[in-house]
GROMACS .gro file of C-alpha atoms in nm:
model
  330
    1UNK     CA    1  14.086  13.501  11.947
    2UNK     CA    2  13.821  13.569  11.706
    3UNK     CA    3  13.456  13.546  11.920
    4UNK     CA    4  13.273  13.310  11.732
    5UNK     CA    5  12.899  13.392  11.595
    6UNK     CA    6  12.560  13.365  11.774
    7UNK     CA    7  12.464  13.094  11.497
    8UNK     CA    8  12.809  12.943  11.534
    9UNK     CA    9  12.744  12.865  11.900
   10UNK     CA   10  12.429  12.742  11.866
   11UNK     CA   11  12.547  12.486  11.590
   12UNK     CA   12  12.776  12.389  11.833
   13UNK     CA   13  12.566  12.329  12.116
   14UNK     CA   14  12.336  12.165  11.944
   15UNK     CA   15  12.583  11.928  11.826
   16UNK     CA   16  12.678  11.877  12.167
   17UNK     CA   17  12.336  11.772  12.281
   18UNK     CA   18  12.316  11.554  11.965
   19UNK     CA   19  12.579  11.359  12.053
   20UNK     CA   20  12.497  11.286  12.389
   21UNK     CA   21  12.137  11.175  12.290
   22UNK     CA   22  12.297  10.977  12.028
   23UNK     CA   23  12.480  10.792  12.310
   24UNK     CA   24  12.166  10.753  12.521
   25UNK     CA   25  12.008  10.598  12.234
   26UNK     CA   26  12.264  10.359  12.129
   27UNK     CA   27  12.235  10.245  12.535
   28UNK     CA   28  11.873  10.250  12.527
   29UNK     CA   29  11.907   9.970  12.280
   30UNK     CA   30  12.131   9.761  12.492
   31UNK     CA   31  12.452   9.862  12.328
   32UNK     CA   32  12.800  10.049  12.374
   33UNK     CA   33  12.828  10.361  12.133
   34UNK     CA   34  13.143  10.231  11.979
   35UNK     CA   35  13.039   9.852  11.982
   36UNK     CA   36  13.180   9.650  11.729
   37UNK     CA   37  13.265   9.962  11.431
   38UNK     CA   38  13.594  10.016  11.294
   39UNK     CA   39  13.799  10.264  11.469
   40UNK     CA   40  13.728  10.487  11.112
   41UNK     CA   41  13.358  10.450  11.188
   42UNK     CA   42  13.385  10.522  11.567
   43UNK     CA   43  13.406  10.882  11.624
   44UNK     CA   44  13.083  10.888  11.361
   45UNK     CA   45  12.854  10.713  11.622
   46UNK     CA   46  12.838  11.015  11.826
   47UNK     CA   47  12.596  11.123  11.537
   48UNK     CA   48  12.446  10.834  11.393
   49UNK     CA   49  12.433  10.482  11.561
   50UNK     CA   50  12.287  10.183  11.392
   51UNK     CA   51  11.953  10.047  11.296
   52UNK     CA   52  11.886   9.783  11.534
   53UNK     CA   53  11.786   9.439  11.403
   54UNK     CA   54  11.526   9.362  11.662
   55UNK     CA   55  11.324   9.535  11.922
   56UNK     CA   56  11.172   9.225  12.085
   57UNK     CA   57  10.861   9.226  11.984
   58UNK     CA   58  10.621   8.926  12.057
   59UNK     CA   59  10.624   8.703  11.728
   60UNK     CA   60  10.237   8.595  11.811
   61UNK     CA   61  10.132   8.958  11.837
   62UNK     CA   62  10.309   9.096  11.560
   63UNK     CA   63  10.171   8.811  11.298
   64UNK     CA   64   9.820   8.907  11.444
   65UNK     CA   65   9.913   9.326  11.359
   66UNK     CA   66  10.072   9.268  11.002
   67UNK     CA   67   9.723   9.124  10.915
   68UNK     CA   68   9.523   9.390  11.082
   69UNK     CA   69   9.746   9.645  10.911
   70UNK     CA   70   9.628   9.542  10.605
   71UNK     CA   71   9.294   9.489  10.701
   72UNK     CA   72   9.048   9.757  10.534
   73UNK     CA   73   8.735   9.616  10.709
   74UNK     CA   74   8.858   9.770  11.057
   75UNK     CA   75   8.791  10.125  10.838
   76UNK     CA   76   8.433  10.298  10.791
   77UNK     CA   77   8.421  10.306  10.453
   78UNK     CA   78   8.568   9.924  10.422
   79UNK     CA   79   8.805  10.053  10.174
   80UNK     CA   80   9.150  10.161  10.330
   81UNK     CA   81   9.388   9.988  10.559
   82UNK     CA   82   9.707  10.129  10.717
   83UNK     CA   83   9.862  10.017  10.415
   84UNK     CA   84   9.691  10.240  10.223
   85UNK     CA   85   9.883  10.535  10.289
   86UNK     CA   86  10.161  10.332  10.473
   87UNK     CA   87  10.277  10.062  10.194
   88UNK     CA   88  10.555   9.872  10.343
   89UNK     CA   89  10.594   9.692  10.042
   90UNK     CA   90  10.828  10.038   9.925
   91UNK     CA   91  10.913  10.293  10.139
   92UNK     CA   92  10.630  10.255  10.376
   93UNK     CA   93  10.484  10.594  10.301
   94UNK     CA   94  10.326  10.735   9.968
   95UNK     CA   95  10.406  10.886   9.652
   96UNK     CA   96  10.155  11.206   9.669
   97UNK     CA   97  10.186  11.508   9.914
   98UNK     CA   98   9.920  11.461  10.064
   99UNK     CA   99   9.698  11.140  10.102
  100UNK     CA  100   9.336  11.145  10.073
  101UNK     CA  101   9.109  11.153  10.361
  102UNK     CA  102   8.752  10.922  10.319
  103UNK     CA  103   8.583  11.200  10.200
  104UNK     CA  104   8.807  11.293   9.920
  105UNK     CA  105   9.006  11.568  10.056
  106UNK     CA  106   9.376  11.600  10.153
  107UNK     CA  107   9.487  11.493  10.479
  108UNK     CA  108   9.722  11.805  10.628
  109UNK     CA  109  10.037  11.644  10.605
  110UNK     CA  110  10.249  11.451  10.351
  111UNK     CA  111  10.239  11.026  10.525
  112UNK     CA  112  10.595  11.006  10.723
  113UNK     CA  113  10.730  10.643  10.646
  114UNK     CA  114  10.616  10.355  10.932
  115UNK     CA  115  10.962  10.243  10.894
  116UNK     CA  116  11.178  10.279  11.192
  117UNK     CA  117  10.913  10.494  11.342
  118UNK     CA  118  10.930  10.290  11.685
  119UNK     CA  119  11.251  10.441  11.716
  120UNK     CA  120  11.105  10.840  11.701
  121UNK     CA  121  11.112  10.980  12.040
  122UNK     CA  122  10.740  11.099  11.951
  123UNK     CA  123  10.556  11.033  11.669
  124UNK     CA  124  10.372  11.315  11.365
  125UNK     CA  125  10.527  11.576  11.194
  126UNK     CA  126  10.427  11.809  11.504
  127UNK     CA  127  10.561  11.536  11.761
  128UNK     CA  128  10.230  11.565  11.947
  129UNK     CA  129  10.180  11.237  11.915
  130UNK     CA  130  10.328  11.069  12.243
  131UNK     CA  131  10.379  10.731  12.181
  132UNK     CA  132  10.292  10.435  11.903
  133UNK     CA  133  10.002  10.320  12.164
  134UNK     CA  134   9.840  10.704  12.044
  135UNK     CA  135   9.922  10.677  11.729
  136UNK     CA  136   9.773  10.349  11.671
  137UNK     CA  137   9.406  10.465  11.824
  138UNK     CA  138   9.413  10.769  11.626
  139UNK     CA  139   9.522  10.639  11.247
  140UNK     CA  140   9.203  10.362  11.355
  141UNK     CA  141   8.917  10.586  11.477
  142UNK     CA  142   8.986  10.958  11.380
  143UNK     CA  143   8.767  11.061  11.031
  144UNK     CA  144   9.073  11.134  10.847
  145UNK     CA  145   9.246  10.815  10.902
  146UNK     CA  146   9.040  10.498  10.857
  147UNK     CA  147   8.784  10.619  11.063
  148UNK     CA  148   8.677  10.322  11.246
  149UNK     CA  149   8.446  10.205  11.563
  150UNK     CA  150   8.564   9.998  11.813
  151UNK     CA  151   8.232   9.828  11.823
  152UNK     CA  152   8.291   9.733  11.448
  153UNK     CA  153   8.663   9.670  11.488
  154UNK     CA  154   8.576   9.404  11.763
  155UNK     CA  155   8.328   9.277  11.577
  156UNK     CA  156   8.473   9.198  11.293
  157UNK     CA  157   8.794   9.021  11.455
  158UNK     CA  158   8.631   8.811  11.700
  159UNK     CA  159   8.422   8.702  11.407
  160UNK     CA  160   8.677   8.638  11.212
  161UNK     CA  161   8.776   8.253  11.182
  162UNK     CA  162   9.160   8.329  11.134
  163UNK     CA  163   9.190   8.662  11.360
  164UNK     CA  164   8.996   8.537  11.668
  165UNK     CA  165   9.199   8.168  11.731
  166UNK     CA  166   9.559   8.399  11.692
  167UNK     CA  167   9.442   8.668  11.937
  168UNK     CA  168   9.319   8.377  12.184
  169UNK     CA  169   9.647   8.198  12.166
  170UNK     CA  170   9.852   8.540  12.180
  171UNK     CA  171   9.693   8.756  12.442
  172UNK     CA  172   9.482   8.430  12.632
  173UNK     CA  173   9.147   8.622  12.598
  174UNK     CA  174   8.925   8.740  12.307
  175UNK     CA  175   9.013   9.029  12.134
  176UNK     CA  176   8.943   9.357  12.302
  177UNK     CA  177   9.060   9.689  12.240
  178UNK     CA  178   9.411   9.749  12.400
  179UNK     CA  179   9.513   9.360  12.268
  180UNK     CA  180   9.404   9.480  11.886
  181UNK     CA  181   9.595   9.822  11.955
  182UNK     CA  182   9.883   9.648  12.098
  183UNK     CA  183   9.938   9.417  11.806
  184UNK     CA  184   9.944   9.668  11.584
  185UNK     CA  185  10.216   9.812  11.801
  186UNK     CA  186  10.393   9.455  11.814
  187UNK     CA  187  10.384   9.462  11.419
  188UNK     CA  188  10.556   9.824  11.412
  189UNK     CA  189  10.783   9.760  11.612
  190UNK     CA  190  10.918   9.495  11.371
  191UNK     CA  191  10.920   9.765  11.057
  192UNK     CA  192  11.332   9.809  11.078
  193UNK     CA  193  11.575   9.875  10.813
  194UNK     CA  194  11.856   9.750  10.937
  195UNK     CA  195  12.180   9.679  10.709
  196UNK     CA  196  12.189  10.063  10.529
  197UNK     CA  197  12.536  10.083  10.356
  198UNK     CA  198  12.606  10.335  10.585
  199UNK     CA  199  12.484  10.137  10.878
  200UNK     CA  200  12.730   9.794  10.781
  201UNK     CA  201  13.027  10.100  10.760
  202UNK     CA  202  12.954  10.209  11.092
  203UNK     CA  203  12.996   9.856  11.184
  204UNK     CA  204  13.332   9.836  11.045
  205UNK     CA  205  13.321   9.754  10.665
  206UNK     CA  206  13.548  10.034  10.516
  207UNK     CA  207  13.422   9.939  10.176
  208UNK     CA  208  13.011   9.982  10.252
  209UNK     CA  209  13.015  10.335  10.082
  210UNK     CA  210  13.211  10.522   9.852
  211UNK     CA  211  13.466  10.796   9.937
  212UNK     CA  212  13.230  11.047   9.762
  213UNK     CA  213  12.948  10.928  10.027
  214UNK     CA  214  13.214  10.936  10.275
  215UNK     CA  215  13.297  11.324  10.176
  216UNK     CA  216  12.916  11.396  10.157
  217UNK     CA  217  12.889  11.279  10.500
  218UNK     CA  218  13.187  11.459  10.603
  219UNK     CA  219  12.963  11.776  10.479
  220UNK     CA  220  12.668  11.718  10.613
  221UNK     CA  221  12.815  11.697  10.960
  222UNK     CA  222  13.069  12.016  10.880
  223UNK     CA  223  12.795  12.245  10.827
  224UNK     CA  224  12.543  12.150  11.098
  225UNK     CA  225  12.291  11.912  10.921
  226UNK     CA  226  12.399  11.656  11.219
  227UNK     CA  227  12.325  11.909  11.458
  228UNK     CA  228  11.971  11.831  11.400
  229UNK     CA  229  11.976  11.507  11.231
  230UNK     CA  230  12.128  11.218  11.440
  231UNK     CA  231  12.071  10.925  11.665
  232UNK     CA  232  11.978  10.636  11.570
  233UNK     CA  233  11.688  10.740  11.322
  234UNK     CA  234  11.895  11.005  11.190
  235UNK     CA  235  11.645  11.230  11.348
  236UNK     CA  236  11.332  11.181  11.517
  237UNK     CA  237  11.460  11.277  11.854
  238UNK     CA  238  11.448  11.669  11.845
  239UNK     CA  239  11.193  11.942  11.822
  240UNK     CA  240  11.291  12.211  11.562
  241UNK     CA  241  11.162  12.599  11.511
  242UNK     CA  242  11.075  12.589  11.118
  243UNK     CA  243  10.844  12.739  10.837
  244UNK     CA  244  11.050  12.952  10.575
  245UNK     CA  245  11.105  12.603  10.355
  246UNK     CA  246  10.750  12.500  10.342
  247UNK     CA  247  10.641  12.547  10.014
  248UNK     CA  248  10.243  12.622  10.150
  249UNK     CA  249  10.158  12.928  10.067
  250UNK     CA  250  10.151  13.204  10.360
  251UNK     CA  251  10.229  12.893  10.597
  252UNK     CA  252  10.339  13.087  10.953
  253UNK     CA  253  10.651  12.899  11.132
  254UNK     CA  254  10.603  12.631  11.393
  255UNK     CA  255  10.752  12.382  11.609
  256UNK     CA  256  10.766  12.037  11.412
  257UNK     CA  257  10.934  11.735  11.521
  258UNK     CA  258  11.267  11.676  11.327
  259UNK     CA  259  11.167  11.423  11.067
  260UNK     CA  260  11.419  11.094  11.037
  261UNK     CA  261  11.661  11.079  10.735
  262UNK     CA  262  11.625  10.681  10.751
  263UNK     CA  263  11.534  10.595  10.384
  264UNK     CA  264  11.471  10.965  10.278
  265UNK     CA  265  11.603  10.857   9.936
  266UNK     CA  266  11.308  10.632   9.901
  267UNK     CA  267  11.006  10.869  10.026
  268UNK     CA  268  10.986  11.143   9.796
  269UNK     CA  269  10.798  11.382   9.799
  270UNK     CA  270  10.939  11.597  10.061
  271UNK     CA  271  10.896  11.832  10.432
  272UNK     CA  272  10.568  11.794  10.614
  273UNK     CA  273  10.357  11.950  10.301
  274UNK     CA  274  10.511  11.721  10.054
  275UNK     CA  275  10.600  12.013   9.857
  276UNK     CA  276  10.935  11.909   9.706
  277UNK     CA  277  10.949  11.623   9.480
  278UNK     CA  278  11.327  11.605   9.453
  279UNK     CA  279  11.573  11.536   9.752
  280UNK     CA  280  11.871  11.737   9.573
  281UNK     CA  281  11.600  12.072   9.615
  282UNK     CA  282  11.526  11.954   9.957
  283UNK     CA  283  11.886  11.920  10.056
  284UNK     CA  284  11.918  12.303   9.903
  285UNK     CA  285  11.607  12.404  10.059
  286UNK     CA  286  11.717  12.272  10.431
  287UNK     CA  287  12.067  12.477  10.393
  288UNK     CA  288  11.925  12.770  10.311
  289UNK     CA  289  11.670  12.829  10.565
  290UNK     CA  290  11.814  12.637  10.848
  291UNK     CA  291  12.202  12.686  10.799
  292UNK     CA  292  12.179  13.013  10.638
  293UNK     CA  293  12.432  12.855  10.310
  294UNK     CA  294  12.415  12.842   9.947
  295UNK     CA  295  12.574  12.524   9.888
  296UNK     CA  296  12.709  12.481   9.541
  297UNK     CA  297  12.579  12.193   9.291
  298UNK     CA  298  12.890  11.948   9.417
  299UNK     CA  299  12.767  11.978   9.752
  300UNK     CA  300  12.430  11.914   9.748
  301UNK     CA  301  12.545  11.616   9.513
  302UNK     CA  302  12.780  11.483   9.800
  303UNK     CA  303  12.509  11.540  10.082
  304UNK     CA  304  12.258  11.358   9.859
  305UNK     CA  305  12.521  11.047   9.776
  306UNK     CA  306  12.543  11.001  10.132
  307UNK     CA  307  12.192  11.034  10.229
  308UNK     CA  308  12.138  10.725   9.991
  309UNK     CA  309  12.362  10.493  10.184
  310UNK     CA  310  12.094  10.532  10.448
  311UNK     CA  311  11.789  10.332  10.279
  312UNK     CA  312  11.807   9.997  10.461
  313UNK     CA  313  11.616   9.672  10.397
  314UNK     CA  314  11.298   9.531  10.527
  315UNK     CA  315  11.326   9.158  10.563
  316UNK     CA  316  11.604   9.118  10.328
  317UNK     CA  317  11.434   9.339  10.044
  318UNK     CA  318  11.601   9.702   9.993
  319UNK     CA  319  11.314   9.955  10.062
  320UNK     CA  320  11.216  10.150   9.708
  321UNK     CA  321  11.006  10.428   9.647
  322UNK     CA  322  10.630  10.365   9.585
  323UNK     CA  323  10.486  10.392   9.225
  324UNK     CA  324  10.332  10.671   9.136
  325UNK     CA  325   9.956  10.666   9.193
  326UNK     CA  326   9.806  10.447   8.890
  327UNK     CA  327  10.132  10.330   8.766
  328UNK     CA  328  10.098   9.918   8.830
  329UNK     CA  329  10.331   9.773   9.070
  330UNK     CA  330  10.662   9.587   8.986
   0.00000   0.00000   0.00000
């Protein structure tokens, strides 16, 4: 018998260890791996499990963070709002690389999407942020984000004659910081795409996606993209040794957080620079440097067609990509 590579192996083990997180996950969200999915579908959720519908969070508390999240008074300038570089009302990310700071300049990494990021094991491109509690006090107070005070930020909601009533009834005190940082969690937490094509054929409808998104799929997970890329978020649950396929210049290799695939088809541009506007060069890109393959034109075409059966919907509405900065919205 023919001993199989070094790279070989470690496609396979990696597999291996996806899988079994992809089953932890699927628990972790108070479900069987091969609940309710066709029998077609089942040996696929050892990869990819479904978008949940719900993560419990508090109705009250998430009203109060959907209006915060839009609020640009809780920033320094009084200009930008998490919204700003997160809009929800497309892909909830950006069109640009690289978003603006306050001052003008770009911030160091393309916006990830807010969608489905409650679901990331850890949050930024570098994963070094732990948890959405972190995350939350950073994109409020650092300069680079909205660059707020939490003597301003308090300020402004307990004065506020619609803010301060909801965050009485919700939390039974005035607004302080950890209840203003929590309902922006609560509101997060409610930014899921469930119902993907892909996501209602894992549950068992054998006509969701095509058999040429079927065979894309089939690809992605014959060459190793799934190795990487799976769980619930399609990602978001491994660390991953990268830097060849950035596209900034002399940019030395690091350890970044393996970004989620969840609506990739919606939040172009692409990798943690935002140096690829197209997904068809990212897909090529990706296989390249981190499989070590040329793939031909038909296969990046089939690994594409299935990547677009996982853009889900966000309250009913099918997430698009944002317009490009100055174009007017829809």
């Amino acid at each position: 018998m023919a001993k199989p590579r070094p790279g070989r192996r470690r496609v396979a083990v990696a597999a291996l260890v996806g899988s079994a997180l992809a089953i932890l996950a699927a628990a972790a969200h108070g479900r069987p791996a091969d609940a309710s999915v066709s029998a077609e579908a089942a040996d696929a959720l050892g990869v990819i499990t479904p978008v949940p519908s719900t993560l419990g969070a508090d109705p009250g508390r998430s009203a109060i963070g959907r209006l915060l999240f839009t609020d640009t008074r809780l920033s320094r300038g009084g200009d930008r709002a998490c919204i700003t570089c997160h809009d929800i009302r497309a892909s909830g990310a950006s069109a640009v690389p690289r978003n603006l700071t306050a001052d003008g300049t770009p911030v160091p990494r393309n916006t990830p999407t807010a969608f489905n990021a409650a679901l990331s094991f850890r949050l930024g491109w570098a994963g070094d942020i732990p948890t959405l509690r972190e995350q939350a006090e950073l994109a409020l107070t650092r300069p680079e984000f909205l660059g707020g005070s939490w003597p301003r930020i308090l300020d402004t909601v307990r004065g506020d004659p619609v803010l301060a009533p909801m965050f009485q009834a919700a939390y039974g005190r005035a607004a302080d910081r950890e209840a203003v940082i929590d309902a922006i969690n609560s509101f997060e937490r409610t930014l899921l795409t469930p119902d993907s094509r892909f996501d209602r054929w894992l549950r068992g409808d054998a006509h969701a996606i095509t058999d040429a998104e079927r065979a894309g799929y089939d690809l992605f997970r014959g060459i190793g993209c799934a190795s990487c890329h799976q769980g619930v978020n399609v990602g978001g649950n491994l660390f991953e040794k990268v830097g060849i396929f950035v596209t900034i210049p002399d940019k030395v290799g690091e350890v970044l957080r393996v970004p989620s695939l969840r609506n990739v088809a919606v939040t172009a541009p692409y990798f943690d620079d935002g140096g690829i506007a197209t997904l068809p060069e990212a897909v090529r890109l990706m296989a390249r440097a981190q499989l070590g393959r040329e793939l031909t034109p038909a296969q990046v075409d089939g690994i594409v067609a299935f990547l677009g059966t996982l853009t889900g919907a966000y309250e009913g509405r099918p997430l698009t990509a944002p317009p490009a900065p100055g174009a007017p919205r829809p």
